[in-house]
Short mmCIF file of C-alpha atoms in Angstrom, two decimals:
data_model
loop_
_atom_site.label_atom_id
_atom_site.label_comp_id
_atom_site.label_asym_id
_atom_site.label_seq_id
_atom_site.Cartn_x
_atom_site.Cartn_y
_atom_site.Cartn_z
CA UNK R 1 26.19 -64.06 -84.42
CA UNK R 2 27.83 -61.80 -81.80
CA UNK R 3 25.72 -61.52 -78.33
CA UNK R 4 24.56 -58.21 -78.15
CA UNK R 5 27.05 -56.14 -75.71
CA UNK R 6 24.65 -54.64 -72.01
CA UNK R 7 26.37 -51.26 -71.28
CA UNK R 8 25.85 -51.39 -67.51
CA UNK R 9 27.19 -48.71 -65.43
CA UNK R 10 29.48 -49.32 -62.27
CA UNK R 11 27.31 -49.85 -58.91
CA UNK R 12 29.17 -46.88 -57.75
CA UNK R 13 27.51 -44.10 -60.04
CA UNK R 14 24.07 -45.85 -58.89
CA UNK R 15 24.62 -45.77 -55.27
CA UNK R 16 27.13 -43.22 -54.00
CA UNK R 17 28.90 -44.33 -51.15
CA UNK R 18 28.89 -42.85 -48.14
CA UNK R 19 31.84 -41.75 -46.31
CA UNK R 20 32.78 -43.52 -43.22
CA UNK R 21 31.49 -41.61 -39.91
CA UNK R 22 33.91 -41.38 -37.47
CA UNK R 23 33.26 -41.81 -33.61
CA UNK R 24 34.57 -37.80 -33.31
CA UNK R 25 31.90 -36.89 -36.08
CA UNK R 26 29.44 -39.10 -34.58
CA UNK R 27 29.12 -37.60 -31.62
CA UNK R 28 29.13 -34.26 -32.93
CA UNK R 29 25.88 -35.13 -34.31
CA UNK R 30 22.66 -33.75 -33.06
CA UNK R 31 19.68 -35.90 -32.40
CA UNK R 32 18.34 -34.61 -35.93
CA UNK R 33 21.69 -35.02 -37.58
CA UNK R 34 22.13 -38.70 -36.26
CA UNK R 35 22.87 -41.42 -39.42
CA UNK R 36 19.85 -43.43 -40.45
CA UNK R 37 20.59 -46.67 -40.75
CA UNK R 38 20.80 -48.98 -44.28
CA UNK R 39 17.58 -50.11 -45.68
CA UNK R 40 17.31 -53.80 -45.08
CA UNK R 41 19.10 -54.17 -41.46
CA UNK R 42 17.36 -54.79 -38.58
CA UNK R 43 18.08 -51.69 -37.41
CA UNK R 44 15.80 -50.12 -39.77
CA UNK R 45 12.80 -51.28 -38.27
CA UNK R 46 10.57 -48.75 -36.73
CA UNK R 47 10.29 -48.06 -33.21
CA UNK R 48 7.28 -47.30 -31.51
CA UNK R 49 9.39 -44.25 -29.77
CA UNK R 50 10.76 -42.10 -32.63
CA UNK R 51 14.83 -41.16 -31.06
CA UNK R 52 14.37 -37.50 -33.45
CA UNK R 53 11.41 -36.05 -31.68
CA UNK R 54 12.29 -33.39 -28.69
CA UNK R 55 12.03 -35.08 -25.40
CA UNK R 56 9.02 -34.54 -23.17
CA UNK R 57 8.82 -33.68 -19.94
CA UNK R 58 11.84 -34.62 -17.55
CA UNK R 59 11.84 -35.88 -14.07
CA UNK R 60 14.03 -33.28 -13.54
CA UNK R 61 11.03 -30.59 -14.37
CA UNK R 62 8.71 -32.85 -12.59
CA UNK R 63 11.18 -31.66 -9.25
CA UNK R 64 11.12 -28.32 -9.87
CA UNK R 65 7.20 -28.39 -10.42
CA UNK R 66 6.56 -30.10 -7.34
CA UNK R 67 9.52 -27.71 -5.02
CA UNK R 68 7.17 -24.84 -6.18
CA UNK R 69 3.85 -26.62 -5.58
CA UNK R 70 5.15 -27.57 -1.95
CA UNK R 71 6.99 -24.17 -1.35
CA UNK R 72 3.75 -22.73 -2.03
CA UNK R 73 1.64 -24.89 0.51
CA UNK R 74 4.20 -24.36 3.02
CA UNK R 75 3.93 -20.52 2.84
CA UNK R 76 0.61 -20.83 2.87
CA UNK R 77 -0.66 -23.39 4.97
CA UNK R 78 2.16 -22.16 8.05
CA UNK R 79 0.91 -19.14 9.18
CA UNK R 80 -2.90 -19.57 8.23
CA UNK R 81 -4.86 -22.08 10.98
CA UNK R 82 -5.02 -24.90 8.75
CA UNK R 83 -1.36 -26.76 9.69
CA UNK R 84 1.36 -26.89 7.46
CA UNK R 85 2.74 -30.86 8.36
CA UNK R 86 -0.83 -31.79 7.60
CA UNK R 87 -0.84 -30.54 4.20
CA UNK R 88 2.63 -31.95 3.34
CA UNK R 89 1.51 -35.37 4.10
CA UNK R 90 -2.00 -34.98 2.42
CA UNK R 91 -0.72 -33.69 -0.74
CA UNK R 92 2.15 -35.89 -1.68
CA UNK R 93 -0.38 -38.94 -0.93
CA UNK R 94 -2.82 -37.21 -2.78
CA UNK R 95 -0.92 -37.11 -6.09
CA UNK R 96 0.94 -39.93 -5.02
CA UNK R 97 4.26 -38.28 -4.66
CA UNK R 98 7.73 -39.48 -3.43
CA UNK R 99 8.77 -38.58 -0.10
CA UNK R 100 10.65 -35.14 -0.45
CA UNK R 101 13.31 -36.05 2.16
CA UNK R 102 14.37 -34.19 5.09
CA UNK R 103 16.73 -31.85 3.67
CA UNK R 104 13.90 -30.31 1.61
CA UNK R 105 11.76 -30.09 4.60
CA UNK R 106 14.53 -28.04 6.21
CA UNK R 107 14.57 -25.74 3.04
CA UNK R 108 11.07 -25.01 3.14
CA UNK R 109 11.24 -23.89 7.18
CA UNK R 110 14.01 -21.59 6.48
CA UNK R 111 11.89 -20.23 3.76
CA UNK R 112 9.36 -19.38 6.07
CA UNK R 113 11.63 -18.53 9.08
CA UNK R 114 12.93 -15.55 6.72
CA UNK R 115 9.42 -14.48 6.30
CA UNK R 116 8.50 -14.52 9.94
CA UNK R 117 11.78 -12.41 10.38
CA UNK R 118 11.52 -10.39 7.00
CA UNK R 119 7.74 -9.24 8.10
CA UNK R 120 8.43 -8.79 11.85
CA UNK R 121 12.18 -6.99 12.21
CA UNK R 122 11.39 -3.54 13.91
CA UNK R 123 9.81 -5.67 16.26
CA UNK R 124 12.60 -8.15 17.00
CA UNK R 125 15.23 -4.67 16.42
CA UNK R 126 12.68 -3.05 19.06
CA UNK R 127 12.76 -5.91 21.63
CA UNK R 128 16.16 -6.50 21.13
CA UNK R 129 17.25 -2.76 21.55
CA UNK R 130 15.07 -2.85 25.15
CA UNK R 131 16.89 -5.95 26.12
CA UNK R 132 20.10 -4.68 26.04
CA UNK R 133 19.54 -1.41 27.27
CA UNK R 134 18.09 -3.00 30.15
CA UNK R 135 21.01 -5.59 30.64
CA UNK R 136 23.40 -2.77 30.25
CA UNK R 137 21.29 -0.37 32.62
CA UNK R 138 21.29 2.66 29.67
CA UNK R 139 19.03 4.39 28.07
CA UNK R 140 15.87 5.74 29.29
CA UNK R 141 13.66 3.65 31.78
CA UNK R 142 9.92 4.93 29.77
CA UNK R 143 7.15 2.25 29.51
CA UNK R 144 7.41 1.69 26.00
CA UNK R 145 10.86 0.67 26.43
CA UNK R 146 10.51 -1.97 30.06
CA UNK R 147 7.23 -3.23 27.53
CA UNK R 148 8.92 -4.64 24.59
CA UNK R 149 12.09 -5.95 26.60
CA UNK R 150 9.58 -7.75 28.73
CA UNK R 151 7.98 -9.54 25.97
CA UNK R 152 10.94 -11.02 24.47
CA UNK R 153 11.32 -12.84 27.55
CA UNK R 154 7.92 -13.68 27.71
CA UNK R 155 8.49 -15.00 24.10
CA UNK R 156 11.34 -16.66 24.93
CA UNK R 157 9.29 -18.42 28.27
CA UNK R 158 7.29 -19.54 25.97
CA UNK R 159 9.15 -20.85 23.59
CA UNK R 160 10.50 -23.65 25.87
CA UNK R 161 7.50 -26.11 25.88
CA UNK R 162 7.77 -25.87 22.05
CA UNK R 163 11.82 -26.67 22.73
CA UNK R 164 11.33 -29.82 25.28
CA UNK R 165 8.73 -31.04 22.79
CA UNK R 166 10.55 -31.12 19.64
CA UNK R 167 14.05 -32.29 21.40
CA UNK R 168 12.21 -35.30 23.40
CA UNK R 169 9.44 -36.65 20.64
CA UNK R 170 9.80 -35.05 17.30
CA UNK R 171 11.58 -37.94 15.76
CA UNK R 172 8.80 -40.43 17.35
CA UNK R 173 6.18 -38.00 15.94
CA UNK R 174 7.31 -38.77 12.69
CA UNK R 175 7.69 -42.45 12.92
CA UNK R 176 4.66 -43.13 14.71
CA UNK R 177 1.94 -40.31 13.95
CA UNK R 178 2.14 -39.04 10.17
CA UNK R 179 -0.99 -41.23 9.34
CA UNK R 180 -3.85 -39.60 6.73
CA UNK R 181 -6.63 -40.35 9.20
CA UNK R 182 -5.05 -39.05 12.30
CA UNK R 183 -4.40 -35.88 10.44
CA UNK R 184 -8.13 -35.59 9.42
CA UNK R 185 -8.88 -36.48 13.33
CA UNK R 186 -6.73 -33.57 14.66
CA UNK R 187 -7.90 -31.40 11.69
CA UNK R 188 -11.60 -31.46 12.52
CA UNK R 189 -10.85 -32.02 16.66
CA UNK R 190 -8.66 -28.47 16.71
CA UNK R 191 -11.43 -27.28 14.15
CA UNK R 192 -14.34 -27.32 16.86
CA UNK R 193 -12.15 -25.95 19.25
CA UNK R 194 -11.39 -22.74 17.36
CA UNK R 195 -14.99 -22.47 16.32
CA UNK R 196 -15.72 -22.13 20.23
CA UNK R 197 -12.84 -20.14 21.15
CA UNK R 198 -13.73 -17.48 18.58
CA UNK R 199 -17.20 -17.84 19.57
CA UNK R 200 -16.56 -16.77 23.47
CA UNK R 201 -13.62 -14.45 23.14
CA UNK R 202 -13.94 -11.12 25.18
CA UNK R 203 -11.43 -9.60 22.27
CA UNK R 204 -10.30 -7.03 24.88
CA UNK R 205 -6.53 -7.25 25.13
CA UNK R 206 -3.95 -6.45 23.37
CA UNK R 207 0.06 -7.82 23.00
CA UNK R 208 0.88 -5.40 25.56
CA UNK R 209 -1.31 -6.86 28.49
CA UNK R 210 -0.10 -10.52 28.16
CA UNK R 211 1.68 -11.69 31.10
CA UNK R 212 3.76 -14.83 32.76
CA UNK R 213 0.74 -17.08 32.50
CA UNK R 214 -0.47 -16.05 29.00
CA UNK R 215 3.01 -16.71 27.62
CA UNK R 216 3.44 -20.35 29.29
CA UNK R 217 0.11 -21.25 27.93
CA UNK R 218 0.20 -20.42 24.69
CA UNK R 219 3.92 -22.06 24.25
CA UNK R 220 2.12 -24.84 25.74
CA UNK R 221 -0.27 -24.96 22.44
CA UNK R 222 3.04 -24.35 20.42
CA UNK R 223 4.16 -27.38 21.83
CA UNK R 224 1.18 -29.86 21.00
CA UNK R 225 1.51 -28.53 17.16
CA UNK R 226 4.38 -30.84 16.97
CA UNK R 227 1.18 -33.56 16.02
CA UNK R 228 0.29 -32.64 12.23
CA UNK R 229 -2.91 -31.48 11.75
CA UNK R 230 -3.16 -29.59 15.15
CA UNK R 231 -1.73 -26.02 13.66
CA UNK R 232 0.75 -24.00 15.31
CA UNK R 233 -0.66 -20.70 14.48
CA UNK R 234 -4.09 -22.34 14.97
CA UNK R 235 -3.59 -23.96 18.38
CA UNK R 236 -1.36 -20.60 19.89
CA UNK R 237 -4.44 -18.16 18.05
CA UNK R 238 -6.96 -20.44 19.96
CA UNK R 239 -5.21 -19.91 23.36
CA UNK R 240 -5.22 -16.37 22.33
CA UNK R 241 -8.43 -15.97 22.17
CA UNK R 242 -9.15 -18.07 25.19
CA UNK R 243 -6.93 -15.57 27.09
CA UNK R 244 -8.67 -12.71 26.03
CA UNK R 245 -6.90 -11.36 23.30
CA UNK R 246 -7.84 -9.78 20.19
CA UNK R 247 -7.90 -11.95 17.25
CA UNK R 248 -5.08 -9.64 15.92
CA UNK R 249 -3.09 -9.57 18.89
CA UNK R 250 -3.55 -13.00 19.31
CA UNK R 251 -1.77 -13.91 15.96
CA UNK R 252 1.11 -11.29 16.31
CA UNK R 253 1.97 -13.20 19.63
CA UNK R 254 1.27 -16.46 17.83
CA UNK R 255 3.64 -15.52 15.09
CA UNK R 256 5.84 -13.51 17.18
CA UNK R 257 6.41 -16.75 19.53
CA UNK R 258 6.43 -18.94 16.77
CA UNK R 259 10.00 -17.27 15.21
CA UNK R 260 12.48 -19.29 18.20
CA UNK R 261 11.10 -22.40 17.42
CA UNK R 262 11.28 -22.06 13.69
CA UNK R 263 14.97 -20.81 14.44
CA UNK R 264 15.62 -23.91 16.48
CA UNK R 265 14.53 -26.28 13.94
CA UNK R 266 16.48 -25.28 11.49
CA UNK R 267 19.74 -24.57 13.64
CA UNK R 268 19.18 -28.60 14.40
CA UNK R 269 18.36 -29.54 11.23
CA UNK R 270 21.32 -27.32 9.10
CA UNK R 271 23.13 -29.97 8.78
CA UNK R 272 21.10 -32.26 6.80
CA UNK R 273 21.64 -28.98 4.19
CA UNK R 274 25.11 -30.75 3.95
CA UNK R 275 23.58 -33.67 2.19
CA UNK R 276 21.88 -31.89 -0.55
CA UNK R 277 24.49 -32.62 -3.65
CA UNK R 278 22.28 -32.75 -6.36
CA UNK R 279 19.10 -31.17 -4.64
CA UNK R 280 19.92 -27.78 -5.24
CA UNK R 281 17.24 -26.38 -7.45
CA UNK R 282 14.79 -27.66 -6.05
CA UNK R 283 16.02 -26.69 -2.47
CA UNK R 284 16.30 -23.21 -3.60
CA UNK R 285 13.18 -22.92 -5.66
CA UNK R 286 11.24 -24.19 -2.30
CA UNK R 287 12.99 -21.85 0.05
CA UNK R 288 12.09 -18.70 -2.24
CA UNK R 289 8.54 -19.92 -3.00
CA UNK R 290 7.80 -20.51 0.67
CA UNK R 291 9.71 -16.93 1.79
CA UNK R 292 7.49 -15.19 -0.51
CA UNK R 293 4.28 -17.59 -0.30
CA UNK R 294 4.75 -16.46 3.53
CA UNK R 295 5.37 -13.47 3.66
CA UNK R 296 2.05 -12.49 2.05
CA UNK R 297 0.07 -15.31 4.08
CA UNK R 298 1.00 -13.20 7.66
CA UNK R 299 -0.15 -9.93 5.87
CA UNK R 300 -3.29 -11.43 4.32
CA UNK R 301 -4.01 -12.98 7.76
CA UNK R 302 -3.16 -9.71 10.04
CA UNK R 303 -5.32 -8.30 7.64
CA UNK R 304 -8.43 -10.36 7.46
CA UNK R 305 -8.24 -10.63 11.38
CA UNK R 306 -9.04 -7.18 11.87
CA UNK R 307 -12.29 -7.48 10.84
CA UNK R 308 -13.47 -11.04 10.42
CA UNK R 309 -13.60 -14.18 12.64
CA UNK R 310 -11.77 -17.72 12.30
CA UNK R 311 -15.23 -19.01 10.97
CA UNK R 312 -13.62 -19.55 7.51
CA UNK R 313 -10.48 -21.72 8.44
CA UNK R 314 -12.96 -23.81 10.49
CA UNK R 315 -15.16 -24.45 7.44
CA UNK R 316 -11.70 -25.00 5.28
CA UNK R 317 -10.36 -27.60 8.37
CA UNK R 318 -13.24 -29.35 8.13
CA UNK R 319 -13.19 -30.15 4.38
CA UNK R 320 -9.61 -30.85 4.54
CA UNK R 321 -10.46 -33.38 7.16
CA UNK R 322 -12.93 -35.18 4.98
CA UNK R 323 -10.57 -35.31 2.55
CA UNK R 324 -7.71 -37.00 4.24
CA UNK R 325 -10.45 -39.30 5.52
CA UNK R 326 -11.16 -40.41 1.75
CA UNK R 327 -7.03 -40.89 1.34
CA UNK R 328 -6.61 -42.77 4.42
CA UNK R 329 -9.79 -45.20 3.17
CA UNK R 330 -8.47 -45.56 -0.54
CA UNK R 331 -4.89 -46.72 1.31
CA UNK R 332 -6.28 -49.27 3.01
CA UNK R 333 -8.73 -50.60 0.39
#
């Protein structure tokens, strides 16, 4: 008897083959659209990351996130009493951060120079206008005028203990003094001495009444900022008051004095800004957080001056201070 014929059909009709990808069409492919591999390989195996899910978050994002978190502490923390260095070392150690690098530092001063310069230009156009007119022996000779040519060369007397400072010791500052616990130390040290300050002050003078002695003082308070923790505003508002200025007054001349040195740094520090390649972003996100971060900080302080004390930014120095006393203990432990 015959075997019985098996109509089979050809392995083609029960598996269609699939056309050869080419590298072009390969790498046209989307993540989605990428091949799957042949059941059976080893490639088929499951990972424990799946390669078709959207990616997370990128470090890249992380940088941006963390150029707007500093901008805003720097435009903050630089023209309220509280000191600006302090908080940049505090937070990054906080949340365990990378060091942000010099050129960023640079971008966040500018930021904050433009706001200083931004919020205060009639009086810089003022002073400046005086100045001249007074070189150039024009214009009328009225008190307002001799006034406000005679403070910008009290501001710029007492800019040059700030100037001396930062050329001689700012690069041993930040070798030798960027510690957690010293920052607390200066926090809470500068802390009591604004609480008595405010305490005593006569509040009787204004900008207009500060002479040769007041200037060289206060730039003298400018200059010891250079330590983080110690404030710049807060030191030069503390001599302020000392002097017998209005708590107003006292930060107007502290911010007022405060714009050469900012200018100074950065002039010394532009060219870092040369080694910013792929910085960028986050350079200009910082800059434009801390301009605008700024620029309301000197209103809300001007403000809040007016009619309140420094009690507040004493409480907030203190707590600070406790804090970076808990960092500086976790760091050694």
């Amino acid at each position: 008897m015959r075997p019985r014929r098996q109509h089979c059909l050809p392995l083609r009709y029960l598996r269609p083959r699939r056309a050869p990808l080419s590298s072009a069409n390969h790498r046209s492919l989307t993540p989605f659209q990428a091949p799957l591999p042949c059941r059976g390989t080893s490639s088929h195996r499951p990972t424990t990351v799946c390669p078709y899910l959207p990616p997370g978050p990128t470090s890249a994002v992380m940088d941006l996130l963390r150029a707007v978190v500093l901008g805003i502490v720097q435009g903050l923390t630089e023209f309220l009493p509280v000191s600006s260095s302090g908080h940049l070392i505090l937070i990054p150690a906080l949340f365990n951060w990378p060091d942000q690098g010099l050129t960023f530092d640079v971008g966040l001063h500018l930021g904050t120079l433009t706001a200083l310069l931004v919020y205060f230009w009639r009086d810089w156009w003022n002073m400046a206008r005086s100045a001249l007119a007074d070189v150039a022996r024009y214009g009328p000779k009225v008190k307002d005028h001799c006034q406000q040519s005679q403070l910008l060369w009290l501001i710029a007397l007492g800019s040059v203990p700030a100037g001396v400072a930062g050329l001689l010791l700012e690069n041993w500052v930040e070798e030798n003094v960027r510690q957690p616990w010293l920052v607390a130390v200066m926090l809470a040290c500068v802390g009591v001495v604004m609480l008595v300050a405010d305490r005593r002050a006569r509040l009787e003078r204004t900008v207009a009444s500060v002479g040769v002695l007041d200037a060289v003082l206060i730039g003298l308070a400018q200059a010891c900022a250079l330590v983080p923790g110690v404030s710049r505003s807060g030191a030069t508002i503390t001599v302020g008051l000392m002097r017998g200025l209005t708590r107003g007054d006292a930060a107007r001349f502290a911010f007022l004095l405060g714009t050469p040195a900012f200018a100074g740094a950065a002039l010394l520090k532009a060219p870092d800004l040369a080694e910013a390649n792929g910085q960028l972003p986050e350079l200009a996100l910082g800059f434009a957080t801390s301009a605008l971060v700024g620029l309301a900080a000197i209103h809300f302080l001007l403000r809040l001056l007016r009619t309140r004390d420094l009690v507040p930014f004493v409480v907030y120095r203190f707590a600070v201070a406790a804090l970076a006393l808990a960092i500086g203990a976790v760091r050694v432990a």
